[in-house]
Each structure stands twice: as C-alpha cells, then as structure tokens.
Amino acid sequence: MKKIFLLFALTCLTGRFAVAQTADELTWWNPAGAEPSVIEGQAWSGKTIQSPYDRLPAEAEKSVRKVVWNLSRNAAGLLIRFRASTDRITVRYAVDGKQAMPHMPATGVSGVDLYAGNSDGNWLWCNGKYTFGDTIQYQFTNLQANDPYHQKGREYRLYLPLYNSVKWLEIGVPKGVTVTPLPVRADKPIVVYGTSIAQGACASRPGMAWTAIVGRKLDRPLINLAFSGNGRLEKEIIELLPQIDAKIYVLDCLPNLIKTPERSAEEVRTRILESVRVLRQQRPATPILLVEHAGYTDGDINPIRKKAYSEVNEVMRQAFAQLKSEGIGQLYLLPKSQINLSDDAMVDGTHPSDLGMQQYADAYERSLRTILNEPSGDVSTTKPVPQSRDSRIYDWETRHREILARLKTTPPRIVYIGNSITHYWGGEPKAPLAQGADSWKAVMEPLGVQNLGYGWDRIENVLWRVYHGELDGYQAAQVVLMIGTNNLQWNSNAEIAAGLKSLIQSVQVRQPGAEILLIGILPRRNEEQRLATLNEELAQVAGETNVKFAQPGTVFLKPDGKIDESLFTDGLHPNAEGYRRLAAQLQPLLKKTPEPVSKTRKGDAAKRVK
C-alpha cells in the first residue's frame, strides 16, 4: 500500500498523473506551415530563412560573425498567436542545443510559456506541466475555455525558448476543437538590439524576459535582436535594422561594450555615433532610444566592476550629447538611474532574475510611453487595452485591421469614434447590423464620415485604438467622440471623465489640425439622471481641453426626463427613427465640405487685393 501511495505522489509531482488524454486523442497543428505567418518576432517575412524559428534572414549568415549567426537561431522573442475554445492544450517540440548557463533554469533556456487573453484585454499566465527529453512536452490543463463574452475561444500567446533553437513544434488540442491561427499583428514593432540581458538571461521562463513583459504592457510586436555576449553595435547588424519599419529602435548594447585592453573608450564612442547616424540616415523619422548600462548589483562593494560600467556610461552620455548637437532629432536616452535595479535584482550580479526583469520592463515602459506619446494612467479608463467581448457578431481585431486598411485607401474628412451605437448605425466597412443605414447614407456619407465604432468598446479600448494607428497617416477636419456608455457599469463618473480627458489629449497629439467634438453620453434606460449629471462633468472636461461639446442625445428624452422607448430597440441602441433624429441634431455640428472657389470669385478676390 505504501508503494502504491509513493508511486501516486511521485506521479502527481511530475505532472503526469493529470494527463488523461494520449497523443492519439489530440489533433496536432504545426504553426510553421500557417499562411499568413503566425510566428511573431521575425522581421524579414519577405526573405528566405533557413529555419521557421530563426531570427535573422538566411542572407545574414554571410555577413555576421558566426557566433552571432548561431545565437540568431535561438528563438528568443518569438511567439505564436492562436485562438481555441478548450480546457486543454499540449505543446510538443524539439530543440537543437544545450543548457546555456548553469544559473539559468531549463524552463527559461528551453521551455515555452503560455498566456491567455480575457475579454478585457488582460493576459493570464497558464501553468504547464512539463517533461524534458529528446522531445519536450508541456501540458496545460484545467483551462477555463471561455469567459462570459468569449464564444470562439480565448486568444493564446505561446512564447518560445530564450536560449535554444526550435527544430520543430506542434500544438495539440482535443479532437473536435478548432484552432484558429492568428496572423502576425500589423503594428510597427519595437526593435531591440542588445545583449544576453535582452535575449532573456536569466528569466525563469520565456514570458518573464523583460522584452516579453514590455511587449505585453504596450501590446505591441517586439523584435528581439539580442545576442548573448555579442550585442556590440556591429555594423553588420546595424545595417540590417533599417530594413525593419520599426515603431522605435532600442540600442541596449553597453553591457557587451565594457572597455578592455582590446577595445578603447574611443572605439565604443565611435560605434555609438555611427550606429545612430546609419539609422537616422535611412529612417529619418523613427525614434531611437539609447540605453545606459544598468550596472551590477555588486557594484557598490566591487570598485572594479563599478568603474567598468561607470566608464562606459560616461562614453554613452558624451556620444549622446554630440549626436544631439549635430541636430539629430527623435533621439532619446534611458539612463542607469531610471532603470534603478534593486540589490536583489540579479542572479549573478550581471543577469536579471525575474525581479530584475520586471524592474527593467517597468523602466522601459515608462520611457517608451513618453517617447511614443502613449501614457497610461492610474484608473482603468486611462489604461489602453484591446477587447474581445462580442465575438459572436464580429471579430474585434479583424475590424481593426479592416479599418486601418480603409483609412489608407480612403482617408476620411470626419472620424466618428464610438461603440456599438456608432458601429451599428451604418457606413463602411459594413457592420453585421445596420439599424440606421438610411440616415447614415443621407447625412454622414456625403460629409466623408468614417465610422470608427466598435461593439462593446469602452473608453480604454478606444484609447488603445488611437495608440495603434487609427488616427495616423491622414489629416481629418474633425474628430467626433461619442464613447463612455459601456463604462457606466464599471466606473465612477470621475473615472469616466478622467478617461475622456486622456482620450481627448491623445487625439490632439495625433490630429493637431482637427476640430474635436465631444458628444455627451446618450440617454439610456434607467440611467437618465446619472447621465444628466455626468454630462455636466463632461462639459467641464471639454472646457479644460478646449474642445467643442454637444448633447444631441436630449432628442431621445420625453418631458419627464425619461427616454422615449419608441426611439430605441432595447433602451440603449436607437432604432431607425432614433438614428434619423440623432442625425438631424448632429448635422449642424459636423464640419461641412468647403465650397470650391469659382473663377469669377477668384478674379474678384484678386482685384480686391490689388
């Protein structure tokens, strides 16, 4: 009996007892064969790569040093996105390398890491039971397949090994479960060129590398071009970087550029100068962030180590000052003092623990949000997040992609930003519902209005969309904001006002020439009195931010202050007649198309000038 109990205990500890399904009972998917690509973190999709999980294009093998090429075959920073409605996911794969560092866990070197998204855009870590061998296997069980809003399954992000090369990989789900591959996101990526610290040493698992944490915090693709011991600002790598249309370039190589008898301070300074000049010449408008050495956690007791990083940081500051004096713009510096690692933030005095990785990520987030004008506040309405709350009707991410494509081909005069009340009014791209198509076509379409409403959106979701390109690349005459009703259940009036103030400011940064019109939140059943008070506060927000404010929603109210139910489908969304009345109220507030000046009027104007 004791032997049986011991066997049971050991089996539970290894995680094998929990596995009820065999490999034969699973359907396997190979992400390497997906079209379009689902392997995110690779920057040269149009070029040949030797392995599906390489980080550099095949042609780079001829130009970079052999050790750099070998490290580029590590899968650091790569992740796979997919959606599935299941309580069990199995990942099996093989790697082509050995343990990288004796003080780095095998789960970080060769393991994978799974995160699941919820309907509010937050990421939930999934605990996996693993076995290591010629084939490595992770089993994620007892997953909550859906939350109240998900009907098509959650989005998952699978982070790949930090210090090993993936030979092959498959994802298994129970038979009958559909895996929906999600393509690489269209956002411009953050590009990081760095050392072992940026590659991921010594994170306990791939999702805890600071680069992965930053990717989740900013919800952006990130290209990890860090090479352990070999991030040296080499021209062969620097010349590859401008081929990437980046959101920002991050150069964090000083830990591998400490002054040595073979490498002088002048050489380090020259590498910094030349790297920035090459990037700026080929990418004149892309921000560049230079990063100081974060130091060693034994520096205060080891004067030799302290001198090493202090000297190279002084070289960085001198080079930065020279580059700024040359007139190079969009150039920024993240100093050691702002990284501010604590004494317990490193495993060996050099490489971060998970605590250190989090501190690195926090410092980077603060710096990058400032540079990219993407602030995140203290309350939920001021923290940009995506959402997936209405997947039965449409896919939120797909609509975002369609909107971005349309904005490029058909730049709008007026942008109308909102939630389902806006989305299901009318316009292109066509929504699954259109309850006021006639009034949209009659009033909004002739004015060149683009419908940027998304079902179930809250203020924080619109803030995400603004940060992710929906106001970029064109000049609008007017931006209309009608958002906030979906926050009523979750937020106080003060939080809603704070969120709208933050949103207005983000619009002003991206569309400085546009008139902004803030629409008071429309009346809805059982919320009439609260909304009357809230809209008074929103009028104050409009005054503080110097934008226009209007309350066309009063057209939906009866003399007693309650909504007129005959104008709604459900006490919230207008019906066709409700939209007609709303359009009539809005029409005088929308910017008209300027009339062309006739030849006669031009001549008269010229005479008056004379």
PDB file of N, CA, C and O in Angstrom, residues 224-281:
ATOM      1  N   ASN A 224      13.191  40.839 -31.081  1.00  0.00           N
ATOM      2  CA  ASN A 224      14.320  40.665 -30.169  1.00  0.00           C
ATOM      3  C   ASN A 224      15.556  40.279 -30.973  1.00  0.00           C
ATOM      4  O   ASN A 224      15.700  39.143 -31.416  1.00  0.00           O
ATOM      5  N   LEU A 225      16.454  41.240 -31.166  1.00  0.00           N
ATOM      6  CA  LEU A 225      17.732  41.002 -31.841  1.00  0.00           C
ATOM      7  C   LEU A 225      18.852  41.156 -30.826  1.00  0.00           C
ATOM      8  O   LEU A 225      19.776  41.952 -31.001  1.00  0.00           O
ATOM      9  N   ALA A 226      18.740  40.395 -29.747  1.00  0.00           N
ATOM     10  CA  ALA A 226      19.760  40.391 -28.705  1.00  0.00           C
ATOM     11  C   ALA A 226      20.579  39.113 -28.840  1.00  0.00           C
ATOM     12  O   ALA A 226      20.026  38.037 -29.072  1.00  0.00           O
ATOM     13  N   PHE A 227      21.890  39.238 -28.685  1.00  0.00           N
ATOM     14  CA  PHE A 227      22.810  38.119 -28.888  1.00  0.00           C
ATOM     15  C   PHE A 227      23.739  38.024 -27.687  1.00  0.00           C
ATOM     16  O   PHE A 227      24.578  38.903 -27.472  1.00  0.00           O
ATOM     17  N   SER A 228      23.577  36.978 -26.935  1.00  0.00           N
ATOM     18  CA  SER A 228      24.268  36.817 -25.661  1.00  0.00           C
ATOM     19  C   SER A 228      25.782  36.984 -25.799  1.00  0.00           C
ATOM     20  O   SER A 228      26.442  36.248 -26.537  1.00  0.00           O
ATOM     21  N   GLY A 229      26.322  37.980 -25.090  1.00  0.00           N
ATOM     22  CA  GLY A 229      27.755  38.249 -25.138  1.00  0.00           C
ATOM     23  C   GLY A 229      28.219  38.917 -26.411  1.00  0.00           C
ATOM     24  O   GLY A 229      29.404  39.251 -26.547  1.00  0.00           O
ATOM     25  N   ASN A 230      27.317  39.160 -27.351  1.00  0.00           N
ATOM     26  CA  ASN A 230      27.715  39.633 -28.678  1.00  0.00           C
ATOM     27  C   ASN A 230      26.820  40.748 -29.211  1.00  0.00           C
ATOM     28  O   ASN A 230      26.727  40.945 -30.418  1.00  0.00           O
ATOM     29  N   GLY A 231      26.200  41.496 -28.320  1.00  0.00           N
ATOM     30  CA  GLY A 231      25.477  42.692 -28.740  1.00  0.00           C
ATOM     31  C   GLY A 231      26.432  43.872 -28.701  1.00  0.00           C
ATOM     32  O   GLY A 231      26.553  44.547 -27.672  1.00  0.00           O
ATOM     33  N   ARG A 232      27.138  44.114 -29.795  1.00  0.00           N
ATOM     34  CA  ARG A 232      28.268  45.045 -29.772  1.00  0.00           C
ATOM     35  C   ARG A 232      28.129  46.205 -30.754  1.00  0.00           C
ATOM     36  O   ARG A 232      29.130  46.795 -31.165  1.00  0.00           O
ATOM     37  N   LEU A 233      26.938  46.553 -31.156  1.00  0.00           N
ATOM     38  CA  LEU A 233      26.727  47.640 -32.127  1.00  0.00           C
ATOM     39  C   LEU A 233      27.573  47.414 -33.375  1.00  0.00           C
ATOM     40  O   LEU A 233      28.208  48.343 -33.890  1.00  0.00           O
ATOM     41  N   GLU A 234      27.557  46.197 -33.881  1.00  0.00           N
ATOM     42  CA  GLU A 234      28.342  45.874 -35.077  1.00  0.00           C
ATOM     43  C   GLU A 234      27.612  46.339 -36.327  1.00  0.00           C
ATOM     44  O   GLU A 234      26.391  46.197 -36.445  1.00  0.00           O
ATOM     45  N   LYS A 235      28.359  46.866 -37.262  1.00  0.00           N
ATOM     46  CA  LYS A 235      27.755  47.472 -38.446  1.00  0.00           C
ATOM     47  C   LYS A 235      26.946  46.469 -39.248  1.00  0.00           C
ATOM     48  O   LYS A 235      25.959  46.830 -39.894  1.00  0.00           O
ATOM     49  N   GLU A 236      27.340  45.178 -39.202  1.00  0.00           N
ATOM     50  CA  GLU A 236      26.609  44.165 -39.958  1.00  0.00           C
ATOM     51  C   GLU A 236      25.169  44.024 -39.469  1.00  0.00           C
ATOM     52  O   GLU A 236      24.259  43.749 -40.259  1.00  0.00           O
ATOM     53  N   ILE A 237      24.960  44.202 -38.165  1.00  0.00           N
ATOM     54  CA  ILE A 237      23.603  44.166 -37.622  1.00  0.00           C
ATOM     55  C   ILE A 237      22.924  45.525 -37.789  1.00  0.00           C
ATOM     56  O   ILE A 237      21.753  45.608 -38.191  1.00  0.00           O
ATOM     57  N   ILE A 238      23.654  46.587 -37.501  1.00  0.00           N
ATOM     58  CA  ILE A 238      23.088  47.932 -37.632  1.00  0.00           C
ATOM     59  C   ILE A 238      22.562  48.166 -39.043  1.00  0.00           C
ATOM     60  O   ILE A 238      21.488  48.769 -39.240  1.00  0.00           O
ATOM     61  N   GLU A 239      23.266  47.670 -40.044  1.00  0.00           N
ATOM     62  CA  GLU A 239      22.830  47.878 -41.431  1.00  0.00           C
ATOM     63  C   GLU A 239      21.585  47.075 -41.779  1.00  0.00           C
ATOM     64  O   GLU A 239      20.901  47.374 -42.766  1.00  0.00           O
ATOM     65  N   LEU A 240      21.281  46.052 -40.986  1.00  0.00           N
ATOM     66  CA  LEU A 240      20.049  45.294 -41.201  1.00  0.00           C
ATOM     67  C   LEU A 240      18.830  45.987 -40.594  1.00  0.00           C
ATOM     68  O   LEU A 240      17.707  45.826 -41.078  1.00  0.00           O
ATOM     69  N   LEU A 241      19.043  46.758 -39.538  1.00  0.00           N
ATOM     70  CA  LEU A 241      17.917  47.319 -38.792  1.00  0.00           C
ATOM     71  C   LEU A 241      17.017  48.231 -39.624  1.00  0.00           C
ATOM     72  O   LEU A 241      15.786  48.155 -39.483  1.00  0.00           O
ATOM     73  N   PRO A 242      17.553  49.104 -40.487  1.00  0.00           N
ATOM     74  CA  PRO A 242      16.650  49.986 -41.239  1.00  0.00           C
ATOM     75  C   PRO A 242      15.732  49.236 -42.204  1.00  0.00           C
ATOM     76  O   PRO A 242      14.768  49.824 -42.707  1.00  0.00           O
ATOM     77  N   GLN A 243      16.023  47.970 -42.465  1.00  0.00           N
ATOM     78  CA  GLN A 243      15.117  47.182 -43.304  1.00  0.00           C
ATOM     79  C   GLN A 243      13.796  46.922 -42.588  1.00  0.00           C
ATOM     80  O   GLN A 243      12.811  46.544 -43.218  1.00  0.00           O
ATOM     81  N   ILE A 244      13.776  47.134 -41.285  1.00  0.00           N
ATOM     82  CA  ILE A 244      12.570  46.931 -40.478  1.00  0.00           C
ATOM     83  C   ILE A 244      11.869  48.276 -40.303  1.00  0.00           C
ATOM     84  O   ILE A 244      12.477  49.241 -39.838  1.00  0.00           O
ATOM     85  N   ASP A 245      10.607  48.345 -40.676  1.00  0.00           N
ATOM     86  CA  ASP A 245       9.811  49.556 -40.462  1.00  0.00           C
ATOM     87  C   ASP A 245       9.359  49.561 -39.008  1.00  0.00           C
ATOM     88  O   ASP A 245       8.272  49.094 -38.669  1.00  0.00           O
ATOM     89  N   ALA A 246      10.210  50.080 -38.145  1.00  0.00           N
ATOM     90  CA  ALA A 246      10.019  49.958 -36.698  1.00  0.00           C
ATOM     91  C   ALA A 246       9.205  51.109 -36.125  1.00  0.00           C
ATOM     92  O   ALA A 246       9.203  52.225 -36.666  1.00  0.00           O
ATOM     93  N   LYS A 247       8.560  50.850 -35.004  1.00  0.00           N
ATOM     94  CA  LYS A 247       7.936  51.916 -34.222  1.00  0.00           C
ATOM     95  C   LYS A 247       9.015  52.703 -33.496  1.00  0.00           C
ATOM     96  O   LYS A 247       8.933  53.927 -33.385  1.00  0.00           O
ATOM     97  N   ILE A 248      10.039  51.993 -33.027  1.00  0.00           N
ATOM     98  CA  ILE A 248      11.186  52.601 -32.368  1.00  0.00           C
ATOM     99  C   ILE A 248      12.324  51.603 -32.374  1.00  0.00           C
ATOM    100  O   ILE A 248      12.107  50.390 -32.322  1.00  0.00           O
ATOM    101  N   TYR A 249      13.557  52.100 -32.484  1.00  0.00           N
ATOM    102  CA  TYR A 249      14.760  51.265 -32.363  1.00  0.00           C
ATOM    103  C   TYR A 249      15.341  51.464 -30.971  1.00  0.00           C
ATOM    104  O   TYR A 249      15.521  52.594 -30.515  1.00  0.00           O
ATOM    105  N   VAL A 250      15.636  50.348 -30.292  1.00  0.00           N
ATOM    106  CA  VAL A 250      16.251  50.381 -28.975  1.00  0.00           C
ATOM    107  C   VAL A 250      17.644  49.773 -29.081  1.00  0.00           C
ATOM    108  O   VAL A 250      17.790  48.619 -29.500  1.00  0.00           O
ATOM    109  N   LEU A 251      18.672  50.537 -28.714  1.00  0.00           N
ATOM    110  CA  LEU A 251      20.049  50.055 -28.734  1.00  0.00           C
ATOM    111  C   LEU A 251      20.537  49.917 -27.298  1.00  0.00           C
ATOM    112  O   LEU A 251      20.825  50.905 -26.622  1.00  0.00           O
ATOM    113  N   ASP A 252      20.604  48.670 -26.830  1.00  0.00           N
ATOM    114  CA  ASP A 252      20.947  48.380 -25.432  1.00  0.00           C
ATOM    115  C   ASP A 252      22.132  47.411 -25.420  1.00  0.00           C
ATOM    116  O   ASP A 252      22.011  46.255 -25.009  1.00  0.00           O
ATOM    117  N   CYS A 253      23.292  47.899 -25.850  1.00  0.00           N
ATOM    118  CA  CYS A 253      24.460  47.038 -26.050  1.00  0.00           C
ATOM    119  C   CYS A 253      25.633  47.309 -25.102  1.00  0.00           C
ATOM    120  O   CYS A 253      26.651  46.616 -25.175  1.00  0.00           O
ATOM    121  N   LEU A 254      25.528  48.293 -24.239  1.00  0.00           N
ATOM    122  CA  LEU A 254      26.686  48.646 -23.409  1.00  0.00           C
ATOM    123  C   LEU A 254      27.205  47.515 -22.515  1.00  0.00           C
ATOM    124  O   LEU A 254      28.416  47.455 -22.269  1.00  0.00           O
ATOM    125  N   PRO A 255      26.363  46.591 -22.010  1.00  0.00           N
ATOM    126  CA  PRO A 255      26.932  45.509 -21.206  1.00  0.00           C
ATOM    127  C   PRO A 255      27.956  44.658 -21.957  1.00  0.00           C
ATOM    128  O   PRO A 255      28.792  44.006 -21.321  1.00  0.00           O
ATOM    129  N   ASN A 256      27.912  44.656 -23.290  1.00  0.00           N
ATOM    130  CA  ASN A 256      28.909  43.925 -24.084  1.00  0.00           C
ATOM    131  C   ASN A 256      29.983  44.841 -24.664  1.00  0.00           C
ATOM    132  O   ASN A 256      30.778  44.423 -25.513  1.00  0.00           O
ATOM    133  N   LEU A 257      29.988  46.110 -24.228  1.00  0.00           N
ATOM    134  CA  LEU A 257      30.973  47.059 -24.755  1.00  0.00           C
ATOM    135  C   LEU A 257      31.819  47.684 -23.654  1.00  0.00           C
ATOM    136  O   LEU A 257      32.349  48.788 -23.804  1.00  0.00           O
ATOM    137  N   ILE A 258      31.968  46.967 -22.538  1.00  0.00           N
ATOM    138  CA  ILE A 258      32.849  47.432 -21.469  1.00  0.00           C
ATOM    139  C   ILE A 258      34.263  47.596 -22.019  1.00  0.00           C
ATOM    140  O   ILE A 258      34.747  46.786 -22.820  1.00  0.00           O
ATOM    141  N   LYS A 259      34.927  48.649 -21.585  1.00  0.00           N
ATOM    142  CA  LYS A 259      36.287  48.920 -22.066  1.00  0.00           C
ATOM    143  C   LYS A 259      37.233  47.776 -21.674  1.00  0.00           C
ATOM    144  O   LYS A 259      37.226  47.303 -20.535  1.00  0.00           O
ATOM    145  N   THR A 260      38.032  47.317 -22.634  1.00  0.00           N
ATOM    146  CA  THR A 260      39.021  46.259 -22.418  1.00  0.00           C
ATOM    147  C   THR A 260      40.336  46.694 -23.050  1.00  0.00           C
ATOM    148  O   THR A 260      40.385  47.697 -23.792  1.00  0.00           O
ATOM    149  N   PRO A 261      41.443  45.967 -22.803  1.00  0.00           N
ATOM    150  CA  PRO A 261      42.699  46.308 -23.472  1.00  0.00           C
ATOM    151  C   PRO A 261      42.572  46.293 -24.987  1.00  0.00           C
ATOM    152  O   PRO A 261      43.276  47.030 -25.684  1.00  0.00           O
ATOM    153  N   GLU A 262      41.637  45.457 -25.507  1.00  0.00           N
ATOM    154  CA  GLU A 262      41.465  45.376 -26.961  1.00  0.00           C
ATOM    155  C   GLU A 262      40.428  46.378 -27.480  1.00  0.00           C
ATOM    156  O   GLU A 262      40.357  46.614 -28.685  1.00  0.00           O
ATOM    157  N   ARG A 263      39.639  46.976 -26.605  1.00  0.00           N
ATOM    158  CA  ARG A 263      38.565  47.873 -27.040  1.00  0.00           C
ATOM    159  C   ARG A 263      38.616  49.149 -26.213  1.00  0.00           C
ATOM    160  O   ARG A 263      38.335  49.156 -25.014  1.00  0.00           O
ATOM    161  N   SER A 264      38.960  50.239 -26.850  1.00  0.00           N
ATOM    162  CA  SER A 264      39.111  51.519 -26.156  1.00  0.00           C
ATOM    163  C   SER A 264      37.771  52.229 -26.016  1.00  0.00           C
ATOM    164  O   SER A 264      36.787  51.902 -26.696  1.00  0.00           O
ATOM    165  N   ALA A 265      37.747  53.226 -25.144  1.00  0.00           N
ATOM    166  CA  ALA A 265      36.553  54.043 -24.970  1.00  0.00           C
ATOM    167  C   ALA A 265      36.205  54.775 -26.265  1.00  0.00           C
ATOM    168  O   ALA A 265      35.026  54.945 -26.602  1.00  0.00           O
ATOM    169  N   GLU A 266      37.234  55.160 -27.013  1.00  0.00           N
ATOM    170  CA  GLU A 266      37.004  55.869 -28.274  1.00  0.00           C
ATOM    171  C   GLU A 266      36.305  54.963 -29.283  1.00  0.00           C
ATOM    172  O   GLU A 266      35.440  55.415 -30.048  1.00  0.00           O
ATOM    173  N   GLU A 267      36.668  53.687 -29.300  1.00  0.00           N
ATOM    174  CA  GLU A 267      36.008  52.760 -30.221  1.00  0.00           C
ATOM    175  C   GLU A 267      34.533  52.608 -29.859  1.00  0.00           C
ATOM    176  O   GLU A 267      33.667  52.570 -30.743  1.00  0.00           O
ATOM    177  N   VAL A 268      34.238  52.520 -28.566  1.00  0.00           N
ATOM    178  CA  VAL A 268      32.846  52.408 -28.135  1.00  0.00           C
ATOM    179  C   VAL A 268      32.072  53.654 -28.549  1.00  0.00           C
ATOM    180  O   VAL A 268      30.958  53.574 -29.086  1.00  0.00           O
ATOM    181  N   ARG A 269      32.674  54.800 -28.328  1.00  0.00           N
ATOM    182  CA  ARG A 269      32.028  56.062 -28.705  1.00  0.00           C
ATOM    183  C   ARG A 269      31.761  56.100 -30.213  1.00  0.00           C
ATOM    184  O   ARG A 269      30.674  56.500 -30.655  1.00  0.00           O
ATOM    185  N   THR A 270      32.723  55.668 -31.000  1.00  0.00           N
ATOM    186  CA  THR A 270      32.559  55.657 -32.456  1.00  0.00           C
ATOM    187  C   THR A 270      31.427  54.738 -32.877  1.00  0.00           C
ATOM    188  O   THR A 270      30.632  55.072 -33.777  1.00  0.00           O
ATOM    189  N   ARG A 271      31.333  53.591 -32.238  1.00  0.00           N
ATOM    190  CA  ARG A 271      30.253  52.657 -32.587  1.00  0.00           C
ATOM    191  C   ARG A 271      28.884  53.248 -32.283  1.00  0.00           C
ATOM    192  O   ARG A 271      27.937  53.088 -33.065  1.00  0.00           O
ATOM    193  N   ILE A 272      28.774  53.943 -31.174  1.00  0.00           N
ATOM    194  CA  ILE A 272      27.501  54.579 -30.828  1.00  0.00           C
ATOM    195  C   ILE A 272      27.143  55.635 -31.875  1.00  0.00           C
ATOM    196  O   ILE A 272      26.017  55.677 -32.399  1.00  0.00           O
ATOM    197  N   LEU A 273      28.112  56.496 -32.191  1.00  0.00           N
ATOM    198  CA  LEU A 273      27.872  57.570 -33.158  1.00  0.00           C
ATOM    199  C   LEU A 273      27.479  57.026 -34.522  1.00  0.00           C
ATOM    200  O   LEU A 273      26.495  57.476 -35.131  1.00  0.00           O
ATOM    201  N   GLU A 274      28.237  56.069 -35.010  1.00  0.00           N
ATOM    202  CA  GLU A 274      27.989  55.537 -36.349  1.00  0.00           C
ATOM    203  C   GLU A 274      26.670  54.773 -36.410  1.00  0.00           C
ATOM    204  O   GLU A 274      25.964  54.822 -37.426  1.00  0.00           O
ATOM    205  N   SER A 275      26.337  54.064 -35.351  1.00  0.00           N
ATOM    206  CA  SER A 275      25.078  53.311 -35.342  1.00  0.00           C
ATOM    207  C   SER A 275      23.889  54.249 -35.480  1.00  0.00           C
ATOM    208  O   SER A 275      22.974  54.014 -36.286  1.00  0.00           O
ATOM    209  N   VAL A 276      23.900  55.326 -34.709  1.00  0.00           N
ATOM    210  CA  VAL A 276      22.784  56.267 -34.761  1.00  0.00           C
ATOM    211  C   VAL A 276      22.742  56.965 -36.116  1.00  0.00           C
ATOM    212  O   VAL A 276      21.664  57.149 -36.705  1.00  0.00           O
ATOM    213  N   ARG A 277      23.881  57.336 -36.647  1.00  0.00           N
ATOM    214  CA  ARG A 277      23.907  58.036 -37.940  1.00  0.00           C
ATOM    215  C   ARG A 277      23.371  57.156 -39.069  1.00  0.00           C
ATOM    216  O   ARG A 277      22.632  57.637 -39.946  1.00  0.00           O
ATOM    217  N   VAL A 278      23.729  55.876 -39.055  1.00  0.00           N
ATOM    218  CA  VAL A 278      23.231  54.964 -40.088  1.00  0.00           C
ATOM    219  C   VAL A 278      21.710  54.844 -39.994  1.00  0.00           C
ATOM    220  O   VAL A 278      21.000  54.927 -41.008  1.00  0.00           O
ATOM    221  N   LEU A 279      21.202  54.643 -38.802  1.00  0.00           N
ATOM    222  CA  LEU A 279      19.755  54.517 -38.629  1.00  0.00           C
ATOM    223  C   LEU A 279      19.038  55.799 -39.027  1.00  0.00           C
ATOM    224  O   LEU A 279      18.008  55.770 -39.717  1.00  0.00           O
ATOM    225  N   ARG A 280      19.584  56.933 -38.601  1.00  0.00           N
ATOM    226  CA  ARG A 280      18.904  58.195 -38.884  1.00  0.00           C
ATOM    227  C   ARG A 280      18.929  58.512 -40.374  1.00  0.00           C
ATOM    228  O   ARG A 280      17.975  59.081 -40.910  1.00  0.00           O
ATOM    229  N   GLN A 281      20.001  58.157 -41.045  1.00  0.00           N
ATOM    230  CA  GLN A 281      20.087  58.429 -42.484  1.00  0.00           C
ATOM    231  C   GLN A 281      19.014  57.665 -43.255  1.00  0.00           C
ATOM    232  O   GLN A 281      18.390  58.205 -44.175  1.00  0.00           O
TER     233      GLN A 281
END
